[in-house]
Coordinates of C-alpha atoms and ligand atoms in Angstrom, one line a residue:
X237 CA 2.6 0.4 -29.4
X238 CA 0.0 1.9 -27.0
X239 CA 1.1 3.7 -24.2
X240 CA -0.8 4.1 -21.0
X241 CA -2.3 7.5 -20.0
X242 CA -2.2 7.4 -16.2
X243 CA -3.6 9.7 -13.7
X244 CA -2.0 11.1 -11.1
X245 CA -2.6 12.6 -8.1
X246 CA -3.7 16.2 -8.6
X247 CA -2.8 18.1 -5.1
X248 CA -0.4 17.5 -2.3
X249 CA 0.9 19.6 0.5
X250 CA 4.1 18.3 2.4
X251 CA 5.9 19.5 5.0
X252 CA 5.5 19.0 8.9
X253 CA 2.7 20.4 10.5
X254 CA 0.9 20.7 7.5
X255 CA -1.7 18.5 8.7
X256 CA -3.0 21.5 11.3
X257 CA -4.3 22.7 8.0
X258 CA -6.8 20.2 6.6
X259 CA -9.7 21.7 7.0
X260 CA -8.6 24.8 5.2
X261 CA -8.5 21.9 2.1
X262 CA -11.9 21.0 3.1
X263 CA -14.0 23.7 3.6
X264 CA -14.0 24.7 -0.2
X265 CA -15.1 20.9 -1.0
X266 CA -18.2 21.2 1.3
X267 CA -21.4 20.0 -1.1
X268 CA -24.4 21.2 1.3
X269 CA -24.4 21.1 5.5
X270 CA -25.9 17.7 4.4
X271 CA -23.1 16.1 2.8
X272 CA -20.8 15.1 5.5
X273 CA -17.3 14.3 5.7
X274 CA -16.3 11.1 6.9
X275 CA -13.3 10.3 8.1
X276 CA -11.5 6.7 7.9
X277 CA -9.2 6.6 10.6
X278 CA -7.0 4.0 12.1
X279 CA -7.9 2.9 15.3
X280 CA -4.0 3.3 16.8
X281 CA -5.0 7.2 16.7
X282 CA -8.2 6.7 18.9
X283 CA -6.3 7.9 22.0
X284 CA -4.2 10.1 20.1
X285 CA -5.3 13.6 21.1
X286 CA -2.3 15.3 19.0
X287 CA -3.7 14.0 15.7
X288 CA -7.8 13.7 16.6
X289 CA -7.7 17.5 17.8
X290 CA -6.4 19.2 14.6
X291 CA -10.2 17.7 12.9
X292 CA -12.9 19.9 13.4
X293 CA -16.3 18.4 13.2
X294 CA -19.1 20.1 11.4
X295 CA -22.7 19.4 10.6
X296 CA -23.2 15.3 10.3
X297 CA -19.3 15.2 9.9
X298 CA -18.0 12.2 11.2
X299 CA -14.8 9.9 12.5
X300 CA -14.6 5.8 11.8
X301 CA -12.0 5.0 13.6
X302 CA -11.0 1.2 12.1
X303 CA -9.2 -2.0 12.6
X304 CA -5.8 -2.4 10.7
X305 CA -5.1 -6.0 12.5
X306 CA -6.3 -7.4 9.0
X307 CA -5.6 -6.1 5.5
X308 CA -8.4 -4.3 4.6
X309 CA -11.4 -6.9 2.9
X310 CA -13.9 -6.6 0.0
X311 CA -16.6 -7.3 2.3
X312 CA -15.6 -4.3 5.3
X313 CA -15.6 -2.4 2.1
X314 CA -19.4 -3.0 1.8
X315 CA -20.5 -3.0 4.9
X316 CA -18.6 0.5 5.5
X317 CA -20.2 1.6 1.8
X318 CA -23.6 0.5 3.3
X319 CA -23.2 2.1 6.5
X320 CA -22.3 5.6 5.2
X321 CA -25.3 5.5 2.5
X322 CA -28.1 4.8 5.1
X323 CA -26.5 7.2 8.0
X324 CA -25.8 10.4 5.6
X325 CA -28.8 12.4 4.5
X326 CA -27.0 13.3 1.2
X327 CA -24.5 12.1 -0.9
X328 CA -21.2 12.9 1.1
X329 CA -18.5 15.5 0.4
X330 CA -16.2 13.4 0.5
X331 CA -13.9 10.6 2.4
X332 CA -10.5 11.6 4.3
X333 CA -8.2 8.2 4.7
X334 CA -5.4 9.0 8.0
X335 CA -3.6 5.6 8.0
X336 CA -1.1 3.2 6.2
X337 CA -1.6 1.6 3.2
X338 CA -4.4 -0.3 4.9
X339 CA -6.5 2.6 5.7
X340 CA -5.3 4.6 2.7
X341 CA -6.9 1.5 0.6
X342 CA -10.2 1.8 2.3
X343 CA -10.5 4.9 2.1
X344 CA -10.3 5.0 -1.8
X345 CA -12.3 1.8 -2.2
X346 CA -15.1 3.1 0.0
X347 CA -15.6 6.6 -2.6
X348 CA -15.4 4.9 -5.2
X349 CA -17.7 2.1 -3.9
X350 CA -20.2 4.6 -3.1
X351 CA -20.9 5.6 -6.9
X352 CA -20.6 2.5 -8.3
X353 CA -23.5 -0.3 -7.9
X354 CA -22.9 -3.8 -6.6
X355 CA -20.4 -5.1 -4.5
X356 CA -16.8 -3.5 -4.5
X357 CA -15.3 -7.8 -5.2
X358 CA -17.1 -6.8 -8.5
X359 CA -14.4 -4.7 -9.2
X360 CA -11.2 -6.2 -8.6
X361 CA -9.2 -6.4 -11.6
X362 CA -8.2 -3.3 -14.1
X363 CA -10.0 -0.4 -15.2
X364 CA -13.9 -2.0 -14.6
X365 CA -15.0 0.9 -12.2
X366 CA -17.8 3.0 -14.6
X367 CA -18.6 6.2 -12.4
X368 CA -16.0 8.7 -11.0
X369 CA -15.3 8.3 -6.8
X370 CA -16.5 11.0 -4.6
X371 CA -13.8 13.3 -3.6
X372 CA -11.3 11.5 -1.7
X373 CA -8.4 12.7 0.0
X374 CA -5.1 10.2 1.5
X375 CA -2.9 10.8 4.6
X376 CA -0.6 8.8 5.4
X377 CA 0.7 7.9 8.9
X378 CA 3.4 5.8 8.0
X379 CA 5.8 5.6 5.1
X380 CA 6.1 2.8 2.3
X381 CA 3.2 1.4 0.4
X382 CA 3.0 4.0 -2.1
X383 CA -0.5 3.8 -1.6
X384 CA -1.3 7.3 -1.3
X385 CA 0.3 8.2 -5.4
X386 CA -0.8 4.6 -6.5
X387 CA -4.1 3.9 -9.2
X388 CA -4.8 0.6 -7.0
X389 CA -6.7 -0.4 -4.2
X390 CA -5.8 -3.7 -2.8
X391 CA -8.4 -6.0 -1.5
X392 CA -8.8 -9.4 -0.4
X393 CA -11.7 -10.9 -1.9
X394 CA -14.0 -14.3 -1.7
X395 CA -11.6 -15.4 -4.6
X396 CA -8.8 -13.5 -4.7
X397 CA -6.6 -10.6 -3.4
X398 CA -6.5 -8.1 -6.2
X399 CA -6.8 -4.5 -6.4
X400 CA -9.3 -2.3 -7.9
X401 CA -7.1 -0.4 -10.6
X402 CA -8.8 2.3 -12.7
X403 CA -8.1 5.9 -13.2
X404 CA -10.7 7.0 -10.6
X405 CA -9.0 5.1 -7.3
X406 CA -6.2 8.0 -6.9
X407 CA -6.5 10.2 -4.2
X408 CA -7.9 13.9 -5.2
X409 CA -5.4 15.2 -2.5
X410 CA -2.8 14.3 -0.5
X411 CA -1.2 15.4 2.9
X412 CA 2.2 14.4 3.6
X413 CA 3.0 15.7 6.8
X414 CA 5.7 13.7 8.5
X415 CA 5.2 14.4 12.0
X416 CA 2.6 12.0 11.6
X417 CA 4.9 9.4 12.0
X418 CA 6.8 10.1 14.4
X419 CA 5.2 7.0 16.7
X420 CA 5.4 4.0 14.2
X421 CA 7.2 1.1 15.8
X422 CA 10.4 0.3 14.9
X423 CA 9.8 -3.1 13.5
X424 CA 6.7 -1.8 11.6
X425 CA 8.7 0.8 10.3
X426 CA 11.5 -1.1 9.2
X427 CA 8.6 -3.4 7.1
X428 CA 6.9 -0.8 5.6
X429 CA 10.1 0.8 5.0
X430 CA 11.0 -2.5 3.4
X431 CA 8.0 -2.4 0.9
X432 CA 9.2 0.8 -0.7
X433 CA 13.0 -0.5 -0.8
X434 CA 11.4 -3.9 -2.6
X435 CA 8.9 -2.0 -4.7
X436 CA 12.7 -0.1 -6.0
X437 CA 14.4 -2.9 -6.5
X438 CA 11.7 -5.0 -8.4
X439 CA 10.8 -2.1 -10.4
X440 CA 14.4 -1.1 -11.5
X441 CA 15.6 -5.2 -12.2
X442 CA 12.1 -5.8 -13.9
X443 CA 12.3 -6.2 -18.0
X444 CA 9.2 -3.0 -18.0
X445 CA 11.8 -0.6 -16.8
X446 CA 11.7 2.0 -18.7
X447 CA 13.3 6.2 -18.4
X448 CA 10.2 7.5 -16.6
X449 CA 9.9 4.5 -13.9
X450 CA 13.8 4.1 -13.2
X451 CA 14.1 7.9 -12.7
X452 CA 11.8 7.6 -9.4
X453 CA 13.1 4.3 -8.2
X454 CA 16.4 5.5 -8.3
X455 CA 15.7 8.3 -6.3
X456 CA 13.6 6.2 -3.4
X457 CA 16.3 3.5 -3.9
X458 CA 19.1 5.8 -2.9
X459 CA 16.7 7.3 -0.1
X460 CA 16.4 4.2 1.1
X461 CA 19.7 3.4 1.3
X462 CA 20.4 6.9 3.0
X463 CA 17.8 5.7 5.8
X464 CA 18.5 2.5 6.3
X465 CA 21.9 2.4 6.0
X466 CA 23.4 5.4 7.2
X467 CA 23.1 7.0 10.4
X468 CA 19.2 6.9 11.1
X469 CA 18.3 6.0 14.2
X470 CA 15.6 4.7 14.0
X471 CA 11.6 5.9 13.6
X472 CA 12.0 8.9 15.7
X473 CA 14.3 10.5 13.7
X474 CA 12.7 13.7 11.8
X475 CA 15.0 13.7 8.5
X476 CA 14.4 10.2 8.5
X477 CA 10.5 10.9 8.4
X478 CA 10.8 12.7 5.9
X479 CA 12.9 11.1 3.5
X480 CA 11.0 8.2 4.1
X481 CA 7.3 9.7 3.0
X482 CA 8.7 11.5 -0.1
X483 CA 10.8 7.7 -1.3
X484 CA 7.2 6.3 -0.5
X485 CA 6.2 8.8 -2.9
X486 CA 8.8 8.1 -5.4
X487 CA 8.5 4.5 -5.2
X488 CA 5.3 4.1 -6.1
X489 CA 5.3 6.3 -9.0
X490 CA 8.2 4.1 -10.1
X491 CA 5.9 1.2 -10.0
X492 CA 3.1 3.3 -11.7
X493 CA 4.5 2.8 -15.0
X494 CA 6.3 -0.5 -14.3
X495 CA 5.4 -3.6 -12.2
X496 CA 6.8 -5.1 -8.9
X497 CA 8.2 -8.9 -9.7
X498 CA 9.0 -12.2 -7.2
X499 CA 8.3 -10.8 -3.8
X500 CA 5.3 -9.0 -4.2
X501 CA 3.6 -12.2 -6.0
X502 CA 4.9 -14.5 -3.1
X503 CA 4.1 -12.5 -0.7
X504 CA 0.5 -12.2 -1.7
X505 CA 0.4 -16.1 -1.3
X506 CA 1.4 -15.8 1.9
X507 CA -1.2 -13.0 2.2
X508 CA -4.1 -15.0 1.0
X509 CA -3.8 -18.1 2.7
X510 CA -2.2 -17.0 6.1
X511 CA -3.0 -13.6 6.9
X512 CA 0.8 -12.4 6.1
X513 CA 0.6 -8.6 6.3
X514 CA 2.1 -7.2 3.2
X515 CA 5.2 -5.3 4.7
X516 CA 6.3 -8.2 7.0
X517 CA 5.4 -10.8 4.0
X518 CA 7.4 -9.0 1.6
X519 CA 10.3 -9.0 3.6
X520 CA 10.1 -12.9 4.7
X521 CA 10.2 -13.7 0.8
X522 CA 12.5 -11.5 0.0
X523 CA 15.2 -12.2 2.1
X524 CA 15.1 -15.9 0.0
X525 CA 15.3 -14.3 -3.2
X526 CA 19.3 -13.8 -4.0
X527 CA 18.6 -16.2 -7.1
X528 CA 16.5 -13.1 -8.8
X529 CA 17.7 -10.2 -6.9
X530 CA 21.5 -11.0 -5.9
X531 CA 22.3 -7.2 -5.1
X532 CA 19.1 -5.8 -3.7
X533 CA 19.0 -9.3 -1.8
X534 CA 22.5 -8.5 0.1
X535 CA 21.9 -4.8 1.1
X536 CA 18.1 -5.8 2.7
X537 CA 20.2 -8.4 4.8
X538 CA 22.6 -5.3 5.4
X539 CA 19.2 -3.1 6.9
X540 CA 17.5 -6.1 8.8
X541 CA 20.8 -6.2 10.7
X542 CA 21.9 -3.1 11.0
X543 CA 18.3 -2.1 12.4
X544 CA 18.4 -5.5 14.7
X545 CA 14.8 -7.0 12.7
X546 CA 14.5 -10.6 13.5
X547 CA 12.2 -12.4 10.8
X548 CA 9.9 -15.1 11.7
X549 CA 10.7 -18.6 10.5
X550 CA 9.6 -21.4 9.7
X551 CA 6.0 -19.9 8.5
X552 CA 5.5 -22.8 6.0
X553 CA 6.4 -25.8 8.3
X554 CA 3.6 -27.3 8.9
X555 CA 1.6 -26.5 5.7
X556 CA 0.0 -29.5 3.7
X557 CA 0.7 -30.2 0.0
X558 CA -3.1 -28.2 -0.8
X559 CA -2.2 -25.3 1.1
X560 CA 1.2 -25.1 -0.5
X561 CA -0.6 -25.1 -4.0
X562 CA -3.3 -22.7 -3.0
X563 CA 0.1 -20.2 -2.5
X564 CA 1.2 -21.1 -5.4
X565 CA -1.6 -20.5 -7.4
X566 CA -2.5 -17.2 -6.1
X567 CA 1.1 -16.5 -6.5
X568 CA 1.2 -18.0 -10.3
X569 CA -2.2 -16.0 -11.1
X570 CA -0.3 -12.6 -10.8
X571 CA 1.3 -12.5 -14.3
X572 CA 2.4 -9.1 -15.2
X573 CA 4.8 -9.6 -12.1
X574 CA 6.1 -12.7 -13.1
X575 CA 7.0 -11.0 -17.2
X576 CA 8.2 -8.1 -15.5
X577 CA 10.8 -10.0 -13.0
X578 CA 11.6 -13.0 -15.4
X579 CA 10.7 -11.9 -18.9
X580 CA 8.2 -13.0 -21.6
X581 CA 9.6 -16.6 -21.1
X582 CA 9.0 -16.9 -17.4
X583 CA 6.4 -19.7 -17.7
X584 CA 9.2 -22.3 -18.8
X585 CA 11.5 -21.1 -15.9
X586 CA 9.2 -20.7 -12.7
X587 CA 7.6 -24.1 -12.1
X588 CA 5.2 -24.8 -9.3
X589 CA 8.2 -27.1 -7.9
X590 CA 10.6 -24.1 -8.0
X591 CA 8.2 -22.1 -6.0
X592 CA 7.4 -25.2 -3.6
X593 CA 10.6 -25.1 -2.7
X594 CA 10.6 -21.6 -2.2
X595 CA 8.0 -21.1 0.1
X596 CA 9.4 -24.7 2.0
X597 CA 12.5 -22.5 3.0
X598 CA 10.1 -19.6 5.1
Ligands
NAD2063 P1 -0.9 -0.8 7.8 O1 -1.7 0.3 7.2 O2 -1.6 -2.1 7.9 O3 -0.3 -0.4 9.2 C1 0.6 -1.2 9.8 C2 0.6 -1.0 11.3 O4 1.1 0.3 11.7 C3 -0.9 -1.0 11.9 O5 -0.8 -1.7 13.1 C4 -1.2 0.4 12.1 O6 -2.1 0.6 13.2 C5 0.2 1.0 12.5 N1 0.4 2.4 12.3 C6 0.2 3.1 11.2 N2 0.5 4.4 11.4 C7 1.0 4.5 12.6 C8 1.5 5.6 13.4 N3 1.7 6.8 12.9 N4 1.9 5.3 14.7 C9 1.8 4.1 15.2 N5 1.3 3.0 14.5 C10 0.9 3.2 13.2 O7 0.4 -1.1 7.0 P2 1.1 -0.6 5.7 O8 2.3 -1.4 5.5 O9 1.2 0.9 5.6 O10 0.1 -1.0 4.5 C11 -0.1 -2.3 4.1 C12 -1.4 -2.4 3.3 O11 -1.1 -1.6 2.1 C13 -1.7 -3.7 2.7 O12 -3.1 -3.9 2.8 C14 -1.3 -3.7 1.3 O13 -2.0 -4.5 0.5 C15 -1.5 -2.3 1.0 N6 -0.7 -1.8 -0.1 C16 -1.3 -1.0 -1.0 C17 -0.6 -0.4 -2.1 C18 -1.3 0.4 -3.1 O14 -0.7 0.8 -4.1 N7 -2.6 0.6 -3.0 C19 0.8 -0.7 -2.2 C20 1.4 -1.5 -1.3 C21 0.6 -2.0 -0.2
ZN2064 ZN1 4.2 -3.4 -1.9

């Protein structure tokens, strides 16, 4: 048996307000005036004076602000990587990520991107990344993904959505301040939510469980249930914020040394051929998945109704029998889910038929 030797995220500073002190963090990693800063921003915060007035520009510093409508692509990677190269007069200092998942996955794909030759599609798939990132550092805005502990990038390719996995794409530093969140919608933040409350379950019913990953998801798991299911009110609730960021946090170290199972691979279907964004795709599938995950199944229907979330139907309705296989395939393709939810055996059990009439029902 070989075990895996997994990086983790070397610095983090939580608590609220903590943000105000950023460019403390930064001023030590400042190469030469000529190596910039550049910060990868998402553009909800472009009128957001409360969050754009604790950054302090210096030299050829500089702020993207960027799109989250779409998950973030192998090819705005690039371009993003080949802006940054021609503007900057030297290498720079490093990349600051203030977003969700989306921006957090930029942020780490463009430092590594811009050490690494060729095109970032290149390097989709498991430990293929050669050369170490520039410093990179992840904030996130709202709670969920896990994308600000994780060792993956996700990106959606010409061919496929995958992530870039290696032990250079974790973030050098986070900040988890939770007053940062304090303006995500509520049906945003009930689906981003949801990803870390699926990420739990998956992790903890999947056959890689093992001490170290079931020790973290139980902890997010019962966070979860503490925010969903007790008294929160909603978003704007403070304890709530911060439970929330630190079972982010917990989640996705759980999946770190496991795997996520049926909804995450179904959900990138959706992903890939219609544009689903991961939160709300996740919980579409999910809420059809009491055949795997009876339990975790029941207490998500529990949430969506307590928190009043209405999921779109009838996604699939009109789809032709090639789009229902391109789904299926890029659903089928993800096999480390698939042994972790239904075991070494899984081939003989989920058919394309089976997950046909899956997708049929959303
Ligand atoms: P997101 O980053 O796309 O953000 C969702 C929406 O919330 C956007 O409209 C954004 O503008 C808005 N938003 C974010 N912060 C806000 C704030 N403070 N106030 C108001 N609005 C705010 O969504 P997400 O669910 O965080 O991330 C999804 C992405 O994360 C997907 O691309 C998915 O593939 C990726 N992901 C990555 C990992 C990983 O380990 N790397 C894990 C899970 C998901
Ligand atoms: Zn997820």
């Amino acid at each position: 048996m070989s075990y895996k030797n997994f990086p983790m995220v070397p610095r983090v500073i939580f608590g609220r307000g903590s943000f105000n002190q950023l460019n403390d963090i930064l001023a030590p990693k400042r190469q030469s005036i000529n190596a910039p800063f550049i910060y990868l921003i998402d553009d909800v915060f472009k009128n957001t004076p409360w969050l754009t007035s604790s950054i302090s520009l210096s030299y050829d510093d500089e702020i993207i602000f960027v799109s989250t409508k779409e998950e973030p692509k192998t090819t705005q990677v690039d371009a993003l990587v080949e802006y940054i190269i021609l503007k900057t007069k030297a290498r720079p200092s490093g990349i600051i990520g203030i977003g969700g998942g989306s921006v957090l996955d930029l942020a780490k794909a463009v430092s590594i991107m811009i050490t690494n030759e060729g095109e970032s599609k290149d390097y989709q798939g498991w430990d293929l990344v050669k050369n170490p990132a520039i410093f990179h550092i992840g904030i996130p805005t709202i709670s969920g993904t896990g994308a600000e502990v994780s060792r993956t990038t996700v990106l959606t390719g010409p061919e496929k959505k995958l992530g870039i996995n290696s032990d250079f794409t974790p973030f050098d530093q986070v900040v988890l301040d939770p007053e940062l969140t304090k303006e995500v919608p509520k049906n945003q933040w009930f689906y981003t939510g949801m990803d870390c409350y699926i990420h739990c379950v998956e992790s903890l019913n999947g056959s890689y469980l093992n001490a170290f990953s079931k020790s973290y998801g139980e902890k997010a798991l019962d966070l979860c249930k503490e925010i969903f299911l007790e008294d929160t009110i909603g978003p704007s609730d403070t304890e709530a914020q911060e439970k929330l960021m630190m079972a982010s946090w917990h989640g996705g170290m759980s999946i770190a040394y496991s795997q996520v199972g049926v909804a995450h691979a179904m959900s990138y279907g959706l992903s890939y051929l219609l544009g689903t964004k991961h939160g709300i795709g996740n919980c579409i599938v999910f809420d059809h998945l009491e055949e795997y995950y009876p339990e975790g199944v029941a207490l998500f229907k529990e949430m969506k109704a307590k928190h009043h979330i209405e999921l779109p139907q009838s996604l699939c309705a009109q789809l032709t029998d090639e789009e229902f296989d391109i789904m299926i395939s890029v659903a089928l393709g993800l096999e480390p889910l698939w042994e972790n939810a239904i075991g070494k055996n899984w081939k003989k059990i989920i058919t394309r038929d089976k997950l046909k009439a899956l997708y049929q029902k959303m």
